Amino acid sequence: MEVRLAECAGFCFGVRRAVETVYEQVQTGKTIYTYGPIVHNEEVVRDLEEKGVRVIEGREELLRLAEEAAGRGEETPTVIIRAHGVPKDIYDILDKNNLEYVDATCPFVKKIHRIVERESEKGRHVVIAGDPTHPEVEGIRGWCSGPVSIVETPAEAENLVFSPGETVCVVSQTTFNYNKFQDMVEIFQKKGYNDGVVNTICNATEERQRSAKAIAAEADVMIVIGGRHSSNSRKLYDICSRECANTYFIQTLDDLRLELPKAVRLVGITAGASTPNKLIEEVQNYVRINF
Ligand code: SF4
């Protein structure tokens, strides 16, 4: 039986950079906070928690932290901004309260912030193709100073009404589905908005999805490793299940309860952007040794 790992699996560039930033900051001995969990992976977050890293859950908590830090005087904590990025007003809170921070926003997300900020200032209506509840989308929205709409489906794009004479700037969440984005772009073009579309889908997502699909198409059993709250991992699961009926979604090695029939020739493994290499290796070795 062969065990094959997808070519692009696990941490993407932006997430790796953010997680490494936190581990580096831990070495400074300062009190470290991350604005939101650094990665959608409970194992990593737990490991960091054991090293004293705390998670700020939102604006209110950040304001409370700023107040406490001001009251204490000398010792100011360091806040790390994760790869998803944050709205502009979070930087304002950090700056106004003299809180130290390290910005680990992925450069690809930062680029979207700069685009929407600039186009908003020019008066364009910003349209974000993405999940309105996702922190990355909330962050992008927070850099717009004018009208902004978030559309998740082509039907929503169809129903979007612009004011007469309005110009439009369309961007996408970095993990958005490419085909869905293309469908939406066509809808905007039919409405007469031919320019102002910037495809900001990240290659890392597409490559990971493509290599997962290729293995799943050949595999008898497919294992997708990812965090419960990781949307890109769930997307990988959907893609693989369409290709391979025996697709399993696991968070940790403990979730893996495989009873493989003798006829299995190929077990494929892939992992979401928030899955550390160590875990991928553990799963790979487990399957190799036990079956
Ligand atoms: Fe950056 Fe792409 Fe990873 Fe998102 S998926 S964090 S944009 S490298």
mmCIF file of C-alpha atoms and ligand atoms in Angstrom:
data_model
loop_
_atom_site.group_PDB
_atom_site.id
_atom_site.type_symbol
_atom_site.label_atom_id
_atom_site.label_comp_id
_atom_site.label_asym_id
_atom_site.label_seq_id
_atom_site.Cartn_x
_atom_site.Cartn_y
_atom_site.Cartn_z
ATOM 1 C CA MET A 1 0.000 0.000 0.000
ATOM 2 C CA GLU A 2 1.282 3.439 -0.907
ATOM 3 C CA VAL A 3 0.899 6.528 1.288
ATOM 4 C CA ARG A 4 1.189 9.735 -0.680
ATOM 5 C CA LEU A 5 1.292 13.269 0.664
ATOM 6 C CA ALA A 6 -0.115 16.073 -1.479
ATOM 7 C CA GLU A 7 2.599 18.279 -2.954
ATOM 8 C CA CYS A 8 1.260 21.401 -1.284
ATOM 9 C CA ALA A 9 -0.028 20.527 2.162
ATOM 10 C CA GLY A 10 0.065 22.287 5.501
ATOM 11 C CA PHE A 11 1.210 25.768 6.530
ATOM 12 C CA CYS A 12 1.214 28.335 3.771
ATOM 13 C CA PHE A 13 3.858 31.053 3.658
ATOM 14 C CA GLY A 14 1.752 33.613 5.556
ATOM 15 C CA VAL A 15 0.689 31.295 8.362
ATOM 16 C CA ARG A 16 4.206 29.872 8.817
ATOM 17 C CA ARG A 17 5.581 33.388 9.058
ATOM 18 C CA ALA A 18 2.959 34.385 11.656
ATOM 19 C CA VAL A 19 3.463 31.275 13.808
ATOM 20 C CA GLU A 20 7.249 31.687 13.687
ATOM 21 C CA THR A 21 6.827 35.311 14.724
ATOM 22 C CA VAL A 22 4.981 34.231 17.861
ATOM 23 C CA TYR A 23 7.630 31.631 18.784
ATOM 24 C CA GLU A 24 10.345 34.280 18.246
ATOM 25 C CA GLN A 25 8.504 36.778 20.440
ATOM 26 C CA VAL A 26 8.101 34.171 23.187
ATOM 27 C CA GLN A 27 11.922 34.140 23.415
ATOM 28 C CA THR A 28 11.945 37.821 24.408
ATOM 29 C CA GLY A 29 10.399 36.894 27.766
ATOM 30 C CA LYS A 30 7.722 39.583 27.400
ATOM 31 C CA THR A 31 4.021 39.013 27.907
ATOM 32 C CA ILE A 32 2.703 38.070 24.479
ATOM 33 C CA TYR A 33 -0.847 38.352 23.198
ATOM 34 C CA THR A 34 -2.134 37.416 19.778
ATOM 35 C CA TYR A 35 -5.103 39.280 18.351
ATOM 36 C CA GLY A 36 -7.304 36.234 17.744
ATOM 37 C CA PRO A 37 -5.851 32.702 17.666
ATOM 38 C CA ILE A 38 -2.666 32.829 15.565
ATOM 39 C CA VAL A 39 -3.798 29.868 13.505
ATOM 40 C CA HIS A 40 -6.962 27.754 13.277
ATOM 41 C CA ASN A 41 -5.299 24.829 14.935
ATOM 42 C CA GLU A 42 -6.085 23.948 18.543
ATOM 43 C CA GLU A 43 -2.828 22.010 19.035
ATOM 44 C CA VAL A 44 -0.648 24.972 18.076
ATOM 45 C CA VAL A 45 -2.730 27.400 20.118
ATOM 46 C CA ARG A 46 -2.525 25.055 23.144
ATOM 47 C CA ASP A 47 1.255 24.729 22.802
ATOM 48 C CA LEU A 48 1.605 28.509 22.699
ATOM 49 C CA GLU A 49 -0.736 28.881 25.654
ATOM 50 C CA GLU A 50 1.584 26.608 27.645
ATOM 51 C CA LYS A 51 4.378 29.005 26.757
ATOM 52 C CA GLY A 52 2.345 31.863 28.224
ATOM 53 C CA VAL A 53 0.874 33.306 25.012
ATOM 54 C CA ARG A 54 -2.641 34.631 25.517
ATOM 55 C CA VAL A 55 -5.348 35.301 22.957
ATOM 56 C CA ILE A 56 -7.267 38.576 22.772
ATOM 57 C CA GLU A 57 -10.712 37.791 21.436
ATOM 58 C CA GLY A 58 -11.667 41.195 20.065
ATOM 59 C CA ARG A 59 -11.764 44.978 20.230
ATOM 60 C CA GLU A 60 -13.301 45.156 23.750
ATOM 61 C CA GLU A 61 -10.641 42.895 25.194
ATOM 62 C CA LEU A 62 -7.901 44.894 23.473
ATOM 63 C CA LEU A 63 -9.238 48.109 24.992
ATOM 64 C CA ARG A 64 -9.326 46.448 28.417
ATOM 65 C CA LEU A 65 -5.742 45.264 27.968
ATOM 66 C CA ALA A 66 -4.677 48.797 26.998
ATOM 67 C CA GLU A 67 -6.307 50.185 30.148
ATOM 68 C CA GLU A 68 -4.648 47.604 32.388
ATOM 69 C CA ALA A 69 -1.255 48.156 30.727
ATOM 70 C CA ALA A 70 -1.547 51.917 31.248
ATOM 71 C CA GLY A 71 -2.385 51.312 34.918
ATOM 72 C CA ARG A 72 0.650 49.075 35.409
ATOM 73 C CA GLY A 73 3.100 51.541 33.890
ATOM 74 C CA GLU A 74 6.464 50.021 32.927
ATOM 75 C CA GLU A 75 5.684 46.528 31.638
ATOM 76 C CA THR A 76 3.808 46.764 28.340
ATOM 77 C CA PRO A 77 2.754 43.551 26.618
ATOM 78 C CA THR A 78 3.358 42.813 22.944
ATOM 79 C CA VAL A 79 0.365 42.190 20.720
ATOM 80 C CA ILE A 80 0.865 40.110 17.575
ATOM 81 C CA ILE A 81 -1.410 40.670 14.603
ATOM 82 C CA ARG A 82 -2.029 37.371 12.828
ATOM 83 C CA ALA A 83 -1.799 36.561 9.107
ATOM 84 C CA HIS A 84 -5.501 37.369 8.478
ATOM 85 C CA GLY A 85 -4.833 41.033 9.284
ATOM 86 C CA VAL A 86 -7.081 43.447 11.171
ATOM 87 C CA PRO A 87 -9.175 46.557 10.425
ATOM 88 C CA LYS A 88 -7.415 49.921 10.471
ATOM 89 C CA ASP A 89 -9.032 50.991 13.755
ATOM 90 C CA ILE A 90 -7.199 48.180 15.602
ATOM 91 C CA TYR A 91 -3.872 49.810 14.642
ATOM 92 C CA ASP A 92 -5.334 53.117 15.870
ATOM 93 C CA ILE A 93 -6.164 51.564 19.259
ATOM 94 C CA LEU A 94 -2.658 50.056 19.507
ATOM 95 C CA ASP A 95 -0.953 53.332 18.538
ATOM 96 C CA LYS A 96 -3.122 55.573 20.699
ATOM 97 C CA ASN A 97 -2.482 53.423 23.745
ATOM 98 C CA ASN A 98 1.242 52.967 23.047
ATOM 99 C CA LEU A 99 0.869 49.227 22.969
ATOM 100 C CA GLU A 100 3.792 47.441 21.388
ATOM 101 C CA TYR A 101 2.816 45.272 18.481
ATOM 102 C CA VAL A 102 4.324 43.025 15.839
ATOM 103 C CA ASP A 103 2.459 42.934 12.569
ATOM 104 C CA ALA A 104 2.403 39.417 11.121
ATOM 105 C CA THR A 105 -0.323 40.209 8.576
ATOM 106 C CA CYS A 106 0.425 38.166 5.465
ATOM 107 C CA PRO A 107 1.895 40.495 2.793
ATOM 108 C CA PHE A 108 -0.746 39.235 0.330
ATOM 109 C CA VAL A 109 -3.512 40.360 2.696
ATOM 110 C CA LYS A 110 -1.700 43.646 3.368
ATOM 111 C CA LYS A 111 -1.738 44.255 -0.390
ATOM 112 C CA ILE A 112 -5.571 43.983 -0.374
ATOM 113 C CA HIS A 113 -5.725 46.486 2.504
ATOM 114 C CA ARG A 114 -3.677 48.956 0.449
ATOM 115 C CA ILE A 115 -5.838 48.444 -2.662
ATOM 116 C CA VAL A 116 -9.175 48.995 -0.901
ATOM 117 C CA GLU A 117 -7.849 51.924 1.119
ATOM 118 C CA ARG A 118 -6.607 53.662 -2.051
ATOM 119 C CA GLU A 119 -9.679 52.868 -4.166
ATOM 120 C CA SER A 120 -12.036 53.861 -1.352
ATOM 121 C CA GLU A 121 -10.289 57.200 -1.059
ATOM 122 C CA LYS A 122 -10.829 57.670 -4.797
ATOM 123 C CA GLY A 123 -14.551 57.231 -4.117
ATOM 124 C CA ARG A 124 -14.993 53.732 -5.543
ATOM 125 C CA HIS A 125 -17.568 51.344 -4.055
ATOM 126 C CA VAL A 126 -15.536 48.381 -2.766
ATOM 127 C CA VAL A 127 -16.981 44.897 -3.287
ATOM 128 C CA ILE A 128 -15.352 42.040 -1.390
ATOM 129 C CA ALA A 129 -16.040 38.520 -2.634
ATOM 130 C CA GLY A 130 -15.844 36.480 0.542
ATOM 131 C CA ASP A 131 -17.373 35.246 3.767
ATOM 132 C CA PRO A 132 -18.624 38.296 5.707
ATOM 133 C CA THR A 133 -17.969 36.618 9.058
ATOM 134 C CA HIS A 134 -14.358 35.680 8.281
ATOM 135 C CA PRO A 135 -11.771 37.784 10.165
ATOM 136 C CA GLU A 136 -9.784 38.405 6.981
ATOM 137 C CA VAL A 137 -12.872 39.924 5.333
ATOM 138 C CA GLU A 138 -13.669 41.965 8.454
ATOM 139 C CA GLY A 139 -10.086 43.224 8.306
ATOM 140 C CA ILE A 140 -10.322 44.197 4.624
ATOM 141 C CA ARG A 141 -13.634 45.930 5.232
ATOM 142 C CA GLY A 142 -11.991 47.944 7.986
ATOM 143 C CA TRP A 143 -9.644 49.621 5.473
ATOM 144 C CA CYS A 144 -12.506 51.017 3.366
ATOM 145 C CA SER A 145 -13.527 54.595 4.001
ATOM 146 C CA GLY A 146 -16.535 54.654 1.655
ATOM 147 C CA PRO A 147 -19.303 52.297 0.530
ATOM 148 C CA VAL A 148 -18.431 48.622 0.829
ATOM 149 C CA SER A 149 -20.401 45.441 0.078
ATOM 150 C CA ILE A 150 -19.537 41.835 0.767
ATOM 151 C CA VAL A 151 -20.865 39.154 -1.569
ATOM 152 C CA GLU A 152 -20.501 35.471 -0.967
ATOM 153 C CA THR A 153 -22.490 34.001 -3.873
ATOM 154 C CA PRO A 154 -23.118 34.889 -7.536
ATOM 155 C CA ALA A 155 -26.792 35.463 -6.596
ATOM 156 C CA GLU A 156 -25.730 38.121 -4.093
ATOM 157 C CA ALA A 157 -23.547 39.731 -6.765
ATOM 158 C CA GLU A 158 -26.543 39.731 -9.116
ATOM 159 C CA ASN A 159 -28.704 41.496 -6.527
ATOM 160 C CA LEU A 160 -26.157 44.174 -5.720
ATOM 161 C CA VAL A 161 -27.324 47.633 -6.745
ATOM 162 C CA PHE A 162 -24.924 50.544 -7.196
ATOM 163 C CA SER A 163 -25.784 54.235 -7.182
ATOM 164 C CA PRO A 164 -25.875 55.918 -10.611
ATOM 165 C CA GLY A 165 -22.379 56.953 -11.728
ATOM 166 C CA GLU A 166 -20.679 54.941 -8.998
ATOM 167 C CA THR A 167 -17.358 53.270 -9.864
ATOM 168 C CA VAL A 168 -16.519 49.895 -8.403
ATOM 169 C CA CYS A 169 -13.465 48.045 -7.075
ATOM 170 C CA VAL A 170 -13.843 44.271 -6.681
ATOM 171 C CA VAL A 171 -11.387 42.217 -4.603
ATOM 172 C CA SER A 172 -11.587 38.718 -3.150
ATOM 173 C CA GLN A 173 -10.841 37.031 0.136
ATOM 174 C CA THR A 174 -7.496 35.258 -0.371
ATOM 175 C CA THR A 175 -9.066 31.822 0.128
ATOM 176 C CA PHE A 176 -12.089 32.434 -2.099
ATOM 177 C CA ASN A 177 -13.071 29.850 -4.711
ATOM 178 C CA TYR A 178 -11.614 30.866 -8.079
ATOM 179 C CA ASN A 179 -14.542 29.667 -10.235
ATOM 180 C CA LYS A 180 -17.083 31.425 -8.038
ATOM 181 C CA PHE A 181 -15.052 34.615 -8.258
ATOM 182 C CA GLN A 182 -14.959 34.364 -12.073
ATOM 183 C CA ASP A 183 -18.759 33.927 -12.145
ATOM 184 C CA MET A 184 -19.135 37.058 -10.052
ATOM 185 C CA VAL A 185 -16.745 39.036 -12.245
ATOM 186 C CA GLU A 186 -18.854 38.130 -15.289
ATOM 187 C CA ILE A 187 -21.966 39.367 -13.493
ATOM 188 C CA PHE A 188 -20.297 42.711 -12.718
ATOM 189 C CA GLN A 189 -19.101 42.987 -16.306
ATOM 190 C CA LYS A 190 -22.656 42.410 -17.569
ATOM 191 C CA LYS A 191 -23.771 45.222 -15.292
ATOM 192 C CA GLY A 192 -21.238 47.439 -17.069
ATOM 193 C CA TYR A 193 -18.452 47.392 -14.486
ATOM 194 C CA ASN A 194 -15.571 46.239 -16.635
ATOM 195 C CA ASP A 195 -12.650 47.703 -14.786
ATOM 196 C CA GLY A 196 -11.662 47.788 -11.143
ATOM 197 C CA VAL A 197 -11.565 43.999 -10.673
ATOM 198 C CA VAL A 198 -8.482 42.703 -8.864
ATOM 199 C CA ASN A 199 -8.140 38.957 -8.366
ATOM 200 C CA THR A 200 -6.578 38.727 -4.912
ATOM 201 C CA ILE A 201 -7.048 34.975 -4.433
ATOM 202 C CA CYS A 202 -3.829 33.549 -3.060
ATOM 203 C CA ASN A 203 -1.959 30.949 -5.111
ATOM 204 C CA ALA A 204 -1.251 28.919 -1.995
ATOM 205 C CA THR A 205 -4.951 28.072 -1.713
ATOM 206 C CA GLU A 206 -5.344 27.139 -5.348
ATOM 207 C CA GLU A 207 -2.190 25.030 -5.410
ATOM 208 C CA ARG A 208 -3.212 23.175 -2.257
ATOM 209 C CA GLN A 209 -6.691 22.503 -3.670
ATOM 210 C CA ARG A 210 -5.319 21.376 -7.009
ATOM 211 C CA SER A 211 -2.795 18.932 -5.553
ATOM 212 C CA ALA A 212 -5.381 17.557 -3.070
ATOM 213 C CA LYS A 213 -7.841 16.956 -5.896
ATOM 214 C CA ALA A 214 -5.222 15.195 -8.016
ATOM 215 C CA ILE A 215 -4.323 12.732 -5.247
ATOM 216 C CA ALA A 216 -7.953 12.199 -4.160
ATOM 217 C CA ALA A 217 -8.859 11.256 -7.741
ATOM 218 C CA GLU A 218 -6.417 8.343 -7.549
ATOM 219 C CA ALA A 219 -6.662 7.410 -3.873
ATOM 220 C CA ASP A 220 -8.792 4.668 -2.319
ATOM 221 C CA VAL A 221 -8.720 6.497 0.999
ATOM 222 C CA MET A 222 -8.055 10.183 1.547
ATOM 223 C CA ILE A 223 -7.178 11.865 4.854
ATOM 224 C CA VAL A 224 -7.603 15.613 5.282
ATOM 225 C CA ILE A 225 -5.924 17.076 8.368
ATOM 226 C CA GLY A 226 -7.134 20.445 9.587
ATOM 227 C CA GLY A 227 -8.626 22.524 12.365
ATOM 228 C CA ARG A 228 -12.353 22.364 13.022
ATOM 229 C CA HIS A 229 -12.693 26.106 12.406
ATOM 230 C CA SER A 230 -10.389 26.272 9.402
ATOM 231 C CA SER A 231 -12.456 27.111 6.328
ATOM 232 C CA ASN A 232 -9.701 26.182 3.864
ATOM 233 C CA SER A 233 -9.399 22.723 5.484
ATOM 234 C CA ARG A 234 -13.138 22.173 5.162
ATOM 235 C CA LYS A 235 -12.933 23.218 1.507
ATOM 236 C CA LEU A 236 -10.188 20.637 0.995
ATOM 237 C CA TYR A 237 -12.452 18.034 2.565
ATOM 238 C CA ASP A 238 -15.292 18.956 0.175
ATOM 239 C CA ILE A 239 -13.012 18.790 -2.863
ATOM 240 C CA CYS A 240 -11.525 15.436 -1.826
ATOM 241 C CA SER A 241 -14.909 13.884 -0.931
ATOM 242 C CA ARG A 242 -16.150 14.604 -4.420
ATOM 243 C CA GLU A 243 -13.204 12.632 -5.836
ATOM 244 C CA CYS A 244 -12.884 9.906 -3.221
ATOM 245 C CA ALA A 245 -15.832 8.438 -1.295
ATOM 246 C CA ASN A 246 -13.580 7.333 1.596
ATOM 247 C CA THR A 247 -12.413 10.768 2.682
ATOM 248 C CA TYR A 248 -11.779 11.411 6.393
ATOM 249 C CA PHE A 249 -11.429 14.786 8.118
ATOM 250 C CA ILE A 250 -9.262 14.682 11.231
ATOM 251 C CA GLN A 251 -7.887 17.290 13.608
ATOM 252 C CA THR A 252 -5.306 15.181 15.382
ATOM 253 C CA LEU A 253 -3.906 11.687 15.204
ATOM 254 C CA ASP A 254 -6.414 10.640 17.909
ATOM 255 C CA ASP A 255 -9.292 11.220 15.464
ATOM 256 C CA LEU A 256 -7.859 8.733 13.017
ATOM 257 C CA ARG A 257 -9.811 5.516 13.344
ATOM 258 C CA LEU A 258 -9.203 3.827 10.042
ATOM 259 C CA GLU A 259 -10.193 0.319 9.295
ATOM 260 C CA LEU A 260 -8.695 -0.179 5.911
ATOM 261 C CA PRO A 261 -9.910 -2.981 3.713
ATOM 262 C CA LYS A 262 -7.150 -5.183 2.273
ATOM 263 C CA ALA A 263 -7.758 -3.919 -1.261
ATOM 264 C CA VAL A 264 -6.556 -0.393 -0.494
ATOM 265 C CA ARG A 265 -3.645 0.499 -2.751
ATOM 266 C CA LEU A 266 -3.240 4.218 -2.208
ATOM 267 C CA VAL A 267 -3.883 6.399 0.851
ATOM 268 C CA GLY A 268 -3.647 10.099 0.102
ATOM 269 C CA ILE A 269 -2.965 12.761 2.725
ATOM 270 C CA THR A 270 -3.443 16.493 2.566
ATOM 271 C CA ALA A 271 -3.654 19.245 5.169
ATOM 272 C CA GLY A 272 -5.075 22.736 5.526
ATOM 273 C CA ALA A 273 -2.981 25.889 5.739
ATOM 274 C CA SER A 274 -3.143 25.827 9.524
ATOM 275 C CA THR A 275 -1.776 22.311 10.010
ATOM 276 C CA PRO A 276 1.793 22.079 11.352
ATOM 277 C CA ASN A 277 4.303 19.808 9.610
ATOM 278 C CA LYS A 278 4.856 17.805 12.764
ATOM 279 C CA LEU A 279 1.237 16.646 12.739
ATOM 280 C CA ILE A 280 1.328 15.786 9.036
ATOM 281 C CA GLU A 281 4.417 13.650 9.613
ATOM 282 C CA GLU A 282 2.802 11.907 12.589
ATOM 283 C CA VAL A 283 -0.255 10.950 10.526
ATOM 284 C CA GLN A 284 1.893 9.845 7.602
ATOM 285 C CA ASN A 285 4.061 7.627 9.817
ATOM 286 C CA TYR A 286 1.072 6.210 11.666
ATOM 287 C CA VAL A 287 -0.618 5.093 8.442
ATOM 288 C CA ARG A 288 2.659 3.657 7.090
ATOM 289 C CA ILE A 289 3.402 1.679 10.256
ATOM 290 C CA ASN A 290 -0.089 0.465 11.097
ATOM 291 C CA PHE A 291 -1.472 -0.612 7.749
HETATM 292 FE FE1 SF4 B 1 -1.067 34.546 2.969
HETATM 293 FE FE2 SF4 B 1 -2.020 33.035 1.055
HETATM 294 FE FE3 SF4 B 1 -1.500 31.988 3.396
HETATM 295 FE FE4 SF4 B 1 -3.560 33.641 3.155
HETATM 296 S S1 SF4 B 1 -3.340 31.634 2.192
HETATM 297 S S2 SF4 B 1 -2.024 33.656 4.775
HETATM 298 S S3 SF4 B 1 -2.766 35.052 1.658
HETATM 299 S S4 SF4 B 1 0.007 32.873 1.974
#
